[in-house]
Tab-separated table of C-alpha atoms in Angstrom:
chain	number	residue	atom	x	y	z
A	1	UNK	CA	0.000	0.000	0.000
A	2	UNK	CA	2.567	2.505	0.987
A	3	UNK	CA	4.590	2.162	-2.326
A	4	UNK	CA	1.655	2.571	-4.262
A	5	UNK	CA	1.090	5.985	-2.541
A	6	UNK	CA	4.797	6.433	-3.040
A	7	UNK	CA	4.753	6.136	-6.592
A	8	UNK	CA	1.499	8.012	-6.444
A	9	UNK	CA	2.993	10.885	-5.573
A	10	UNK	CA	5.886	10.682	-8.339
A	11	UNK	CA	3.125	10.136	-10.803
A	12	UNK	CA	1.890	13.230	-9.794
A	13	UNK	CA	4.661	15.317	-10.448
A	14	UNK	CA	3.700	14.713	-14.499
A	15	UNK	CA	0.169	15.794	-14.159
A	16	UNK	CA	0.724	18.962	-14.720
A	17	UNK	CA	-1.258	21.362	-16.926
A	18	UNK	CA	-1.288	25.118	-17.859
A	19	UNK	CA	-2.951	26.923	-20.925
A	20	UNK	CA	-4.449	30.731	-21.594
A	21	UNK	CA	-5.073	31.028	-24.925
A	22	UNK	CA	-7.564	28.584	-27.077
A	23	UNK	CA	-5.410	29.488	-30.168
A	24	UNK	CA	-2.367	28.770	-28.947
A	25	UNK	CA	-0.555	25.433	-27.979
A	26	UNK	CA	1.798	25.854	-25.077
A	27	UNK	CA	5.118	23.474	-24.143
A	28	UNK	CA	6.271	23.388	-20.400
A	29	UNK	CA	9.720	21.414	-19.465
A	30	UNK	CA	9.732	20.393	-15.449
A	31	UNK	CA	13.023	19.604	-14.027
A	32	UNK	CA	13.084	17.362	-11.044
A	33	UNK	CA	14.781	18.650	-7.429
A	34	UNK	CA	16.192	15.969	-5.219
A	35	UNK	CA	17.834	17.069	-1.988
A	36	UNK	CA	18.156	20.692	-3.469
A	37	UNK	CA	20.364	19.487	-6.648
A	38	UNK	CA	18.064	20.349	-9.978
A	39	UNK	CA	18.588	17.982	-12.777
A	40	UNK	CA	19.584	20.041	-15.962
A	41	UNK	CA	17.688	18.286	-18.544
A	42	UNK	CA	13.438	18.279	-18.350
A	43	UNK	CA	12.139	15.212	-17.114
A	44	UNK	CA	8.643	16.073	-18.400
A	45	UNK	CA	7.525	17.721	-21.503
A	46	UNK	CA	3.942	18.891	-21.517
A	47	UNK	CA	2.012	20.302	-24.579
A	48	UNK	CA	-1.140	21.550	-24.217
A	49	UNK	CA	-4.484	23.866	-25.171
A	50	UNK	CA	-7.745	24.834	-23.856
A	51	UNK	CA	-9.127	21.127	-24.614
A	52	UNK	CA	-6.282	18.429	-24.876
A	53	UNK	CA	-2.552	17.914	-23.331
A	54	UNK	CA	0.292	15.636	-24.221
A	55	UNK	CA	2.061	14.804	-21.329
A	56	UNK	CA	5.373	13.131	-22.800
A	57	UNK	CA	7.397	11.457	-19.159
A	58	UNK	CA	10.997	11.189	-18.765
A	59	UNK	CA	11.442	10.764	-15.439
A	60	UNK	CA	9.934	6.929	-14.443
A	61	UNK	CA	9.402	5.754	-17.392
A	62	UNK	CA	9.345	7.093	-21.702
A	63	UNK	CA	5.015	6.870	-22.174
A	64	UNK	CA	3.150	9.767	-23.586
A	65	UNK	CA	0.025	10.490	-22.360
A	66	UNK	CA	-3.154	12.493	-24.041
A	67	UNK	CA	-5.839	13.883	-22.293
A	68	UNK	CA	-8.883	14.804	-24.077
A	69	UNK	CA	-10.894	17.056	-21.570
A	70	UNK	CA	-14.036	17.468	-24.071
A	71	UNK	CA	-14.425	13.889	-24.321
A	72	UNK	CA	-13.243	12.896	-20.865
A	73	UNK	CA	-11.052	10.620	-22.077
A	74	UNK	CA	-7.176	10.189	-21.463
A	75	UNK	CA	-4.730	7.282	-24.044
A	76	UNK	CA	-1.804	6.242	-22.858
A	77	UNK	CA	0.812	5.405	-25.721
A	78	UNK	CA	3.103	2.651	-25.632
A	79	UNK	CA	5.996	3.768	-28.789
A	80	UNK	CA	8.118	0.789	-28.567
A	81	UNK	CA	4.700	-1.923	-28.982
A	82	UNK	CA	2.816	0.713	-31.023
A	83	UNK	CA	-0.285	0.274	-29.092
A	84	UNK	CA	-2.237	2.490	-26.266
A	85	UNK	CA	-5.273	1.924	-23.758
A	86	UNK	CA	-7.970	3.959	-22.610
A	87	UNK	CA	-8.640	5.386	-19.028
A	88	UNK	CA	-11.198	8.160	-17.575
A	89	UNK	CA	-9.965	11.598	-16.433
A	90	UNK	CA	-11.248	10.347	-13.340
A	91	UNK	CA	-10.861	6.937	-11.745
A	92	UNK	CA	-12.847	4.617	-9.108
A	93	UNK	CA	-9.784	2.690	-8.160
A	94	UNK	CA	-7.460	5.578	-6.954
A	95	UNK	CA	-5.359	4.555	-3.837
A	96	UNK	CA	-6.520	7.385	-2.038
A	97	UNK	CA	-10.014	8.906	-2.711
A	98	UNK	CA	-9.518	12.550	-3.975
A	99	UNK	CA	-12.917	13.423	-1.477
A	100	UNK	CA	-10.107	12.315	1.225
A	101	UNK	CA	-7.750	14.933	0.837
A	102	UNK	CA	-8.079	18.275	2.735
A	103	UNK	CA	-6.538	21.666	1.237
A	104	UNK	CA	-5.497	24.663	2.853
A	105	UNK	CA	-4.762	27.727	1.073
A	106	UNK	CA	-1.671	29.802	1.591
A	107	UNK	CA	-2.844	33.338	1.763
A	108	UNK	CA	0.533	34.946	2.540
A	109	UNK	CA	3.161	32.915	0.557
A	110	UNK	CA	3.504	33.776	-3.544
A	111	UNK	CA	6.807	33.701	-5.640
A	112	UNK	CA	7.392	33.730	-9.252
A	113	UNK	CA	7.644	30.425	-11.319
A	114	UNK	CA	8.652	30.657	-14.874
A	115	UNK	CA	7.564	34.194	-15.342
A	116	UNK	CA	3.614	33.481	-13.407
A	117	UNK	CA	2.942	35.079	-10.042
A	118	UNK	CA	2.108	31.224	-7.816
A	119	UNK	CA	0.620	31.045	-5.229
A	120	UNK	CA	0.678	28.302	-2.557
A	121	UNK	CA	-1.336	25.560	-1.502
A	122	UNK	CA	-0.884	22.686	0.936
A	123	UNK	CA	-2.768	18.931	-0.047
A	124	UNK	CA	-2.910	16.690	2.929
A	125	UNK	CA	-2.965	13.392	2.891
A	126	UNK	CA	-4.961	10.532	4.919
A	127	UNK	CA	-2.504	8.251	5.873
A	128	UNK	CA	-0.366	8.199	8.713
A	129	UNK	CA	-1.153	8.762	12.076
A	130	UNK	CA	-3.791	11.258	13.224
A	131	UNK	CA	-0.943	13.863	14.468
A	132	UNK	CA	1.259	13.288	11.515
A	133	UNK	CA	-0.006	13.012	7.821
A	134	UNK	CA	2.324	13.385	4.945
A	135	UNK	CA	1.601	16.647	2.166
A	136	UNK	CA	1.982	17.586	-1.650
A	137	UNK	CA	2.962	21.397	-1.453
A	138	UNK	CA	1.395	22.877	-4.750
A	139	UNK	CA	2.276	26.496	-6.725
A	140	UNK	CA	0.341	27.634	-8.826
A	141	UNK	CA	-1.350	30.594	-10.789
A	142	UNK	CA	-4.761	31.736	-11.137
A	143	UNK	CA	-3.452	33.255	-14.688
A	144	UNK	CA	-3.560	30.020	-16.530
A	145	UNK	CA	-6.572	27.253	-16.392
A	146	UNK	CA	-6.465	24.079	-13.777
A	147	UNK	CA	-5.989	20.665	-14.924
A	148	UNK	CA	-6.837	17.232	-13.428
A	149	UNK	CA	-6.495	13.443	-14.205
A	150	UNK	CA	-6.858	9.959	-12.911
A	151	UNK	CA	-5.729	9.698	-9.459
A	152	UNK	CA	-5.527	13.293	-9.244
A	153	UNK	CA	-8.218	14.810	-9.722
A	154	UNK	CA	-7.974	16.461	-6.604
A	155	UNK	CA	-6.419	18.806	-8.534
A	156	UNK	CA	-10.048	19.957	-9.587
A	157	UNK	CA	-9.819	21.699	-6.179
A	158	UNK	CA	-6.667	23.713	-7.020
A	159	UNK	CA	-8.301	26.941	-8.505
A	160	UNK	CA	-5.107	27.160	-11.271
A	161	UNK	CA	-2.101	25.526	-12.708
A	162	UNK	CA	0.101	24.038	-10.667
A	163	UNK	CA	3.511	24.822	-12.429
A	164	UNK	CA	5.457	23.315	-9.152
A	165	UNK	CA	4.260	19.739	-7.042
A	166	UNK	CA	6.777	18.592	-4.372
A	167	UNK	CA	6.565	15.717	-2.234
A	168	UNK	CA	8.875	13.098	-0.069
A	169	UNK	CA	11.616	15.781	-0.521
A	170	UNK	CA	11.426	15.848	-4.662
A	171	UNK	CA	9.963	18.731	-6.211
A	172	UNK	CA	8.503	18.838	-9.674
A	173	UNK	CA	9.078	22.485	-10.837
A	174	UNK	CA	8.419	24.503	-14.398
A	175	UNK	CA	11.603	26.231	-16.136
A	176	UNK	CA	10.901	26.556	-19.165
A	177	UNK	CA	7.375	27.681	-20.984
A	178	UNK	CA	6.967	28.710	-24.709
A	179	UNK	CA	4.112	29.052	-26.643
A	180	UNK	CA	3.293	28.306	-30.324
A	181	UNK	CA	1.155	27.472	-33.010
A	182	UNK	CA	-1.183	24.321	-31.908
A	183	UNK	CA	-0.284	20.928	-33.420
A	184	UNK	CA	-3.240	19.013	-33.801
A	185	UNK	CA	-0.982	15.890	-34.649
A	186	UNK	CA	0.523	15.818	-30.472
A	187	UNK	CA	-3.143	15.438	-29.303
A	188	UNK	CA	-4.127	12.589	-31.530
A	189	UNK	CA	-3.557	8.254	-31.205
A	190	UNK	CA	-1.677	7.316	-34.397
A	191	UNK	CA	-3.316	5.763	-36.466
A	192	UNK	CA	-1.148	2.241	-36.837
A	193	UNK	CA	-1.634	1.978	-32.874
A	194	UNK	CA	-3.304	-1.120	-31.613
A	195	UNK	CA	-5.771	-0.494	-28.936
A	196	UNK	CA	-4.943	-3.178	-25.618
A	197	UNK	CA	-6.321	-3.251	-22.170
A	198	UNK	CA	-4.943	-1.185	-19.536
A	199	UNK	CA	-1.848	-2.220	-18.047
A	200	UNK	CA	-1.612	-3.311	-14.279
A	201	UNK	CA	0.275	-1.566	-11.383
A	202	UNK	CA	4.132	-2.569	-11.254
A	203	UNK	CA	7.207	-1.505	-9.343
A	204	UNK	CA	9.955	0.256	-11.458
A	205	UNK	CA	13.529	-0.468	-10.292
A	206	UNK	CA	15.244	3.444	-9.664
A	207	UNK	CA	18.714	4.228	-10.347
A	208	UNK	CA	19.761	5.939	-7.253
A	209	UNK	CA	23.410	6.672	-8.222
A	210	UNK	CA	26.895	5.855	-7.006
A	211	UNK	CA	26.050	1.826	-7.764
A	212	UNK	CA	22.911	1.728	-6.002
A	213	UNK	CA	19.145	0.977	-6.668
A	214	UNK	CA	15.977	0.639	-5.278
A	215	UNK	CA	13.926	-2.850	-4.857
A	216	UNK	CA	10.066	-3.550	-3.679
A	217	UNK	CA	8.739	-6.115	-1.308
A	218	UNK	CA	5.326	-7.368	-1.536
A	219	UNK	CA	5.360	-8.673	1.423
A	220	UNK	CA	6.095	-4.846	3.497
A	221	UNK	CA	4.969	-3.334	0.440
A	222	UNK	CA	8.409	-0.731	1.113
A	223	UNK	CA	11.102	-0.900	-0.775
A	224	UNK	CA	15.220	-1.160	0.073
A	225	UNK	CA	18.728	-0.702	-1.440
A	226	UNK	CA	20.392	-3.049	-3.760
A	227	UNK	CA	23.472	-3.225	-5.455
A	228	UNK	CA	23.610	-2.997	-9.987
A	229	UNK	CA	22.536	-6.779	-9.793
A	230	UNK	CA	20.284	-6.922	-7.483
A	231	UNK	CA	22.021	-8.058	-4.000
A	232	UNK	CA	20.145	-6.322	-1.226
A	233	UNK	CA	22.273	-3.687	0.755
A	234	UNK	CA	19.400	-3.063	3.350
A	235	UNK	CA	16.013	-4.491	4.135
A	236	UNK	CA	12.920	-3.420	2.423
A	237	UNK	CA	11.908	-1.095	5.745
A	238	UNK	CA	11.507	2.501	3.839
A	239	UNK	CA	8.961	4.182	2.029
A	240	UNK	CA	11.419	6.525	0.551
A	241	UNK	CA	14.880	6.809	-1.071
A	242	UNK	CA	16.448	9.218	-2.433
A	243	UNK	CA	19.305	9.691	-4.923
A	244	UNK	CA	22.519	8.988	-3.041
A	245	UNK	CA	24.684	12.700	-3.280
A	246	UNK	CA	28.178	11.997	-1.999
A	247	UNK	CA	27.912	8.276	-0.382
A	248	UNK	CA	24.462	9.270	1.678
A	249	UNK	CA	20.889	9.673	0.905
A	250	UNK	CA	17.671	10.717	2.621
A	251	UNK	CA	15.068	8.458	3.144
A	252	UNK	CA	11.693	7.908	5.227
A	253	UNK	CA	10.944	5.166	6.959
A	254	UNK	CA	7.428	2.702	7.288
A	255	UNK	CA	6.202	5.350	9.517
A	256	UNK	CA	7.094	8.400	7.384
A	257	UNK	CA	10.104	9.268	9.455
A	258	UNK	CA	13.027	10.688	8.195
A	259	UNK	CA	16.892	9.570	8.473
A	260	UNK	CA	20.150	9.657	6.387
A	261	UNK	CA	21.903	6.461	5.067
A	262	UNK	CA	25.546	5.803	3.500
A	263	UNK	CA	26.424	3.889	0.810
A	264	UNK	CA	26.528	0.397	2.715
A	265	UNK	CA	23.204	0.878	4.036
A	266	UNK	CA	24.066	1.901	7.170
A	267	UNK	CA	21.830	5.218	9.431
A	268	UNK	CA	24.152	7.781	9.690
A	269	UNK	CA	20.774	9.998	10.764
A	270	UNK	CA	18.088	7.532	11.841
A	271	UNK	CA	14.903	8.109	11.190
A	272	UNK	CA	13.475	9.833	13.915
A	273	UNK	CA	12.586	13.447	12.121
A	274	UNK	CA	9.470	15.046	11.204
A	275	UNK	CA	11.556	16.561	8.114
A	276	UNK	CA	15.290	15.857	6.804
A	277	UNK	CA	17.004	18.162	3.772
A	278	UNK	CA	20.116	18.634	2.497
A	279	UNK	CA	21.102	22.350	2.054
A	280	UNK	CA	23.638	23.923	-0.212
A	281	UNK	CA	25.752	24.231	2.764
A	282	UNK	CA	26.038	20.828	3.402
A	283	UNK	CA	23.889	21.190	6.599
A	284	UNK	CA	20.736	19.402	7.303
A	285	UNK	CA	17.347	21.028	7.771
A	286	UNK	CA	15.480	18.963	10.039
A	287	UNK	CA	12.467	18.926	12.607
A	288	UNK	CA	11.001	17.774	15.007
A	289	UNK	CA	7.912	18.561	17.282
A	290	UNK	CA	7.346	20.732	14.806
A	291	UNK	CA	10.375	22.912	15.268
A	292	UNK	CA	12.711	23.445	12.484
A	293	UNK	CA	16.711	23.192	13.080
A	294	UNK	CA	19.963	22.102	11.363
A	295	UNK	CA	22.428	19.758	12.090
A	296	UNK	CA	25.491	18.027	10.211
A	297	UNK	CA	26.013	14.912	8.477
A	298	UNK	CA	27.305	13.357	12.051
A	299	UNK	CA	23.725	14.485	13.426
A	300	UNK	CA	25.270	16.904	15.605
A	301	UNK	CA	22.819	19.727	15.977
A	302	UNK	CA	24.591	23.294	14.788
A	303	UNK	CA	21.912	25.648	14.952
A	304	UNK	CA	19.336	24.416	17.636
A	305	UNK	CA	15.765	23.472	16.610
A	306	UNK	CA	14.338	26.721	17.638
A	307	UNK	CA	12.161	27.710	14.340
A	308	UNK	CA	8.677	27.251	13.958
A	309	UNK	CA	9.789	27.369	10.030
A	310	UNK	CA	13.010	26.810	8.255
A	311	UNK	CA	14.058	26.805	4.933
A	312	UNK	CA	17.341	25.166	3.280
A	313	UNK	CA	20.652	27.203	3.131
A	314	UNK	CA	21.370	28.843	-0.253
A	315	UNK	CA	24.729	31.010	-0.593
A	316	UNK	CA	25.289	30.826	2.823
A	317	UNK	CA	21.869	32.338	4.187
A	318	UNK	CA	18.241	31.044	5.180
A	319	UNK	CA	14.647	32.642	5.626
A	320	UNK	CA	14.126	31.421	9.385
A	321	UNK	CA	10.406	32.008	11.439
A	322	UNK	CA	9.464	32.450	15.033
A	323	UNK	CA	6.351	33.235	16.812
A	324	UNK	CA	7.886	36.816	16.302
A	325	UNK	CA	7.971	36.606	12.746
A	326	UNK	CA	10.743	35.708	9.775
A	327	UNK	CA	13.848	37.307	9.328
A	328	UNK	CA	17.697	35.852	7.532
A	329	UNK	CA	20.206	34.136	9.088
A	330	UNK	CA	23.948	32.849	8.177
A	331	UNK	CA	25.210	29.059	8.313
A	332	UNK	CA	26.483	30.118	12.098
A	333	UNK	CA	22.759	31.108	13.204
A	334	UNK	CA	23.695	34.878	12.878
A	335	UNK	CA	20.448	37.213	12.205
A	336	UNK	CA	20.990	38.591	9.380
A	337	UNK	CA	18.101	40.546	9.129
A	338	UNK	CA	16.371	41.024	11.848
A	339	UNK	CA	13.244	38.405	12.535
A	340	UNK	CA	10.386	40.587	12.916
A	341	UNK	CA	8.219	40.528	9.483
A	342	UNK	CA	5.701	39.055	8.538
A	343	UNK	CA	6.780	37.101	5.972
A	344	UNK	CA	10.430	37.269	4.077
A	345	UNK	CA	9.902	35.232	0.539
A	346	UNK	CA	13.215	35.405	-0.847
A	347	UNK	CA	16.954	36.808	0.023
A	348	UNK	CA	19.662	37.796	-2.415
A	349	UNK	CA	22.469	40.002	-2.133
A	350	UNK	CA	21.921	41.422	1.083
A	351	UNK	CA	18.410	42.570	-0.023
A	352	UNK	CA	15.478	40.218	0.656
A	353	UNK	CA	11.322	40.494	-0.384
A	354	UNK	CA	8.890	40.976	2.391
A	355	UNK	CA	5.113	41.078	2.249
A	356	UNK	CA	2.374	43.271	4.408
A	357	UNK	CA	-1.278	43.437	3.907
A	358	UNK	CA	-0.810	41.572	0.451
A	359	UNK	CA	1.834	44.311	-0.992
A	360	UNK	CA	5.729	43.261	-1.828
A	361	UNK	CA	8.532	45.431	-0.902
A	362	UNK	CA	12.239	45.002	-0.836
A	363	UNK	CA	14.454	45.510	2.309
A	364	UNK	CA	17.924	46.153	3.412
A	365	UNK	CA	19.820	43.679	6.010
A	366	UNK	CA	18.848	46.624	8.429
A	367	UNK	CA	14.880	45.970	7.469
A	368	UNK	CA	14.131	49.245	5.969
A	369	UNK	CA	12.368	48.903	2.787
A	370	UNK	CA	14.012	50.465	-0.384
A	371	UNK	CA	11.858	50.113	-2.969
A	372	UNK	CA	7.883	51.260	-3.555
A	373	UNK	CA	4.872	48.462	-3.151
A	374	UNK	CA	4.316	46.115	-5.643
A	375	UNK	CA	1.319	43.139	-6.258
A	376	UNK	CA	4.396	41.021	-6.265
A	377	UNK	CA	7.815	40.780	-6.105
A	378	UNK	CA	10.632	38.067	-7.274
A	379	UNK	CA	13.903	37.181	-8.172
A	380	UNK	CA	14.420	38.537	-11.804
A	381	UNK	CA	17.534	37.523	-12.223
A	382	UNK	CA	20.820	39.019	-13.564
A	383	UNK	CA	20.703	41.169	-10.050
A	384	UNK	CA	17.536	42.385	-10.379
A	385	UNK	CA	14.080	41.619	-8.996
A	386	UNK	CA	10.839	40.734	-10.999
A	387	UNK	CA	8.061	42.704	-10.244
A	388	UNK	CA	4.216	42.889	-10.993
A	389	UNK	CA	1.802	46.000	-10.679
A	390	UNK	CA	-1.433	46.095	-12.028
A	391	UNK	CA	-0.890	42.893	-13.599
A	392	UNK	CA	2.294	44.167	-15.811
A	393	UNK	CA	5.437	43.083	-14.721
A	394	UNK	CA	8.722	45.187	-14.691
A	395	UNK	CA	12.217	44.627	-13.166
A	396	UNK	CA	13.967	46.733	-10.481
A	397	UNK	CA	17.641	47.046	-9.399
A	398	UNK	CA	19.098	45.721	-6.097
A	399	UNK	CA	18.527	49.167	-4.747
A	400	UNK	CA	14.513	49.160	-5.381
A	401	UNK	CA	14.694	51.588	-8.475
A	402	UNK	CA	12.727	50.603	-11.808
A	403	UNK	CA	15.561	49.451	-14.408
A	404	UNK	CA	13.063	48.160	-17.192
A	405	UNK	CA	9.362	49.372	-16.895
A	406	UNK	CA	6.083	47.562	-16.191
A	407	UNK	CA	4.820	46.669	-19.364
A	408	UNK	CA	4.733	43.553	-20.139
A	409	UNK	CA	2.017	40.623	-19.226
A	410	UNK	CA	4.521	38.115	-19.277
A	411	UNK	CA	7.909	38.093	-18.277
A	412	UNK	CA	10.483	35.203	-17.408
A	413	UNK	CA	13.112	35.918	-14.658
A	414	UNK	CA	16.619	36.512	-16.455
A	415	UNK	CA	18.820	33.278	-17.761
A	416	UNK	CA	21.973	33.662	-19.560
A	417	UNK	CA	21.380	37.458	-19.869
A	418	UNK	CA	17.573	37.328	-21.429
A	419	UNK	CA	14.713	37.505	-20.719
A	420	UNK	CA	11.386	36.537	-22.031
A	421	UNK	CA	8.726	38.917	-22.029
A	422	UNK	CA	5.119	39.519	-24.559
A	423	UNK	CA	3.145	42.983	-24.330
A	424	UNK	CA	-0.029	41.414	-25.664
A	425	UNK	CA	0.249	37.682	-24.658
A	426	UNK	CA	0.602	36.551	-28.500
A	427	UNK	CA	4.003	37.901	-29.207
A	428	UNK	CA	7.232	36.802	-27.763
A	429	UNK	CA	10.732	38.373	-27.472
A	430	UNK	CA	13.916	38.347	-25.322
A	431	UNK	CA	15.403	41.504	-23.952
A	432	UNK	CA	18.486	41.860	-22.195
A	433	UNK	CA	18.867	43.103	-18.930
A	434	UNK	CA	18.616	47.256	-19.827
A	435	UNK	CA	15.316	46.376	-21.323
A	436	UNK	CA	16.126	46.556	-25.179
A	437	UNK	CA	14.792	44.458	-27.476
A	438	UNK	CA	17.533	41.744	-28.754
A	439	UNK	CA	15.125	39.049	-30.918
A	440	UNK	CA	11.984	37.526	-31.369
A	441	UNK	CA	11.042	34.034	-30.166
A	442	UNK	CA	11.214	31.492	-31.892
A	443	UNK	CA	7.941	29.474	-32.682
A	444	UNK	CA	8.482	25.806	-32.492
């Protein structure tokens, strides 16, 4: 049962839909984030329109999956066999009953994803015990339509696109979106497919680096480490396993408890924690009794378990929260600016975002705010932050003044010096980080 969830959950992370204009076909690439290393190439490829996506995996497995929402109908395509089955958009034989899950809305937590203003939303999940139940966390935007599928259509209940899913420590996030002329061709079964029944429910063997991979029991229904042929390092006692980084990986026991393992198998961290991370650093975020800390990789505790929220070190700093409200601090536990707002949503170069009352505002490490209110307010990029007004976003400097004005209704934070932006949502171009025009995307 509990791999089933498991793999669930990883399923999920391809379900994943976003559209805003009937006439136009977008592509989205999701990369995957284990243990706060991002995988360079997309593991999923979506394509979709107002009434049909194309979900083509690369993460578990190659299939390609089509969703037709007028018709209610999803076909999943089998390339190597040439044949597909049939399935509903919604299914009676889910593991979990979407009517189960419970979602709370995040009314004070947005950041930018791919160039759309998200906002947050937490999915809880019936299992485990009554004081501890394992989550999806969920961005999305209201700017482009929901989607939902399968065993997800609790999705329904998410009033957008969710352009980022993370659960069990992986995160499923958007990096790339483009848009183009629709190609009815992506949306359709080939024709010299066979139709077969649907296939049944079967573990996958994972690669999880340095010589290692996953196996299932059906007897625990967990799975374990093995060696590259199959020898079992450790017994088949964890729900989750994650990519071994360095000779150690995090992984979650029967009970949903977290721990740290080496290469032989052996708990370096045992599974004892409510949450276990590996920063940038090289620390751990952990918690327990619901207060967030961070310790080393010898589980000696360097910053004390203080937090009633933590986040994982990046460049040295992290957004920490108290029942006196968030503020920065260094890999030492050093406030670096002082914990007293609100809510801090991102730090960079000394400056970090804050919101009150729903406005944005960037502050200094002394906490005075430098720039004027925005609707939102992100990391552009190239030094500069992405901002949003009256639904047009702009970019600002790292001292709060406007560098390139708010005009556009799209705009992607800066990579490799450019930026994506459209005026009118049917053009596309790149600019460069003054603002002026350098070419016109290209339409795929």
């Amino acid at each position: 049962m509990k791999i089933k969830i498991f793999r669930t959950l990883i399923l999920l992370f391809v379900l994943v839909s976003s559209s805003s204009a009937q006439e136009k076909m977008f592509k989205i690439q999701f990369g995957l984030n284990i243990d706060s290393t991002t995988e360079a190439e997309s593991v999923a490829d979506i394509y979709l329109t107002k009434d049909y996506l194309r979900i083509e995996n690369k993460f578990i497995d190659t299939s390609v999956q089509i969703s037709d929402f007028k018709k209610q109908i999803a076909y999943i395509l089998d390339y190597s066999n040439k044949n597909y089955y049939e399935q509903g958009l919604t299914t009676e034989d889910a593991v979990i009953s979407p009517e189960d899950f419970q979602i709370e809305f995040i009314t004070n937590a947005s950041k930018s994803i791919a160039g759309y203003a998200c906002k947050k939303a937490i999915i809880k999940i019936p299992i485990g015990t009554e004081d501890e139940k394992p989550f999806i966390e969920v961005w999305y935007t209201t700017a482009l339509p929901k989607m939902y599928w399968g065993e997800y259509t609790y999705l329904e209940k998410i009033p957008g696109a969710a352009l980022s899913i993370s659960a069990y420590e992986m995160e499923m996030k958007a990096i790339h979106v483009t848009a183009s002329v629709v190609n009815p061709a992506l949306f359709e079964v080939p024709q010299d497919f066979e139709q077969v029944e649907e296939e049944a429910f079967t573990f996958e063997t994972t690669e999880l680096g340095e010589n290692r991979q996953s196996y299932y029991d059906e007897d625990t229904e967990l799975i374990g480490v093995a060696d590259t042929i199959g020898n079992a390092i450790t017994p088949a006692k964890y729900s989750l396993i994650n990519s071994f980084i360095a000779g150690y990986a995090v992984v979650a026991d029967g009970s949903n408890h977290y721990g740290l393992i080496n290469n032989d198998g052996k708990e370096i961290i045992p599974c004892q924690y409510e949450h276990l991370a590996r920063t940038e650093d090289g620390l751990f975020l952990f918690s327990k009794n619901d207060r967030y800390g961070y310790m080393n990789i010898h589980a000696q505790v360097v910053i004390p378990a203080t937090y009633t929220y933590a986040r994982e070190f990046e460049n040295g700093h992290a957004v920490v929260t108290t029942d006196q409200g968030s503020g920065v601090i260094d890999s030492s536990g050093k406030i670096i600016i002082p914990i007293k707002f609100e809510l801090i949503h991102e730090f960079s170069a000394n400056t970090a975002v804050i919101s009150e009352q729903d406005k944005y505002y960037l502050i200094d490490q002394q906490g005075k705010k430098i720039s004027e209110a925005y609707d939102f307010l992100s990391n552009g990029g190239e030094n500069l932050w992405l901002t949003m007004r009256s639904e047009k976003y702009g970019f600002i400097g790292a001292k709060g003044k406007q560098v390139i004005p708010s005009k556009y209704i799209y705009a992607a934070p800066f990579d490799a010096g450019l930026s994506l932006v459209s005026e009118n949502g049917e053009d596309f171009f790149y600019i460069d980080s003054k603002g002026k025009f350098v070419q016109k995307m290209d339409s795929e």
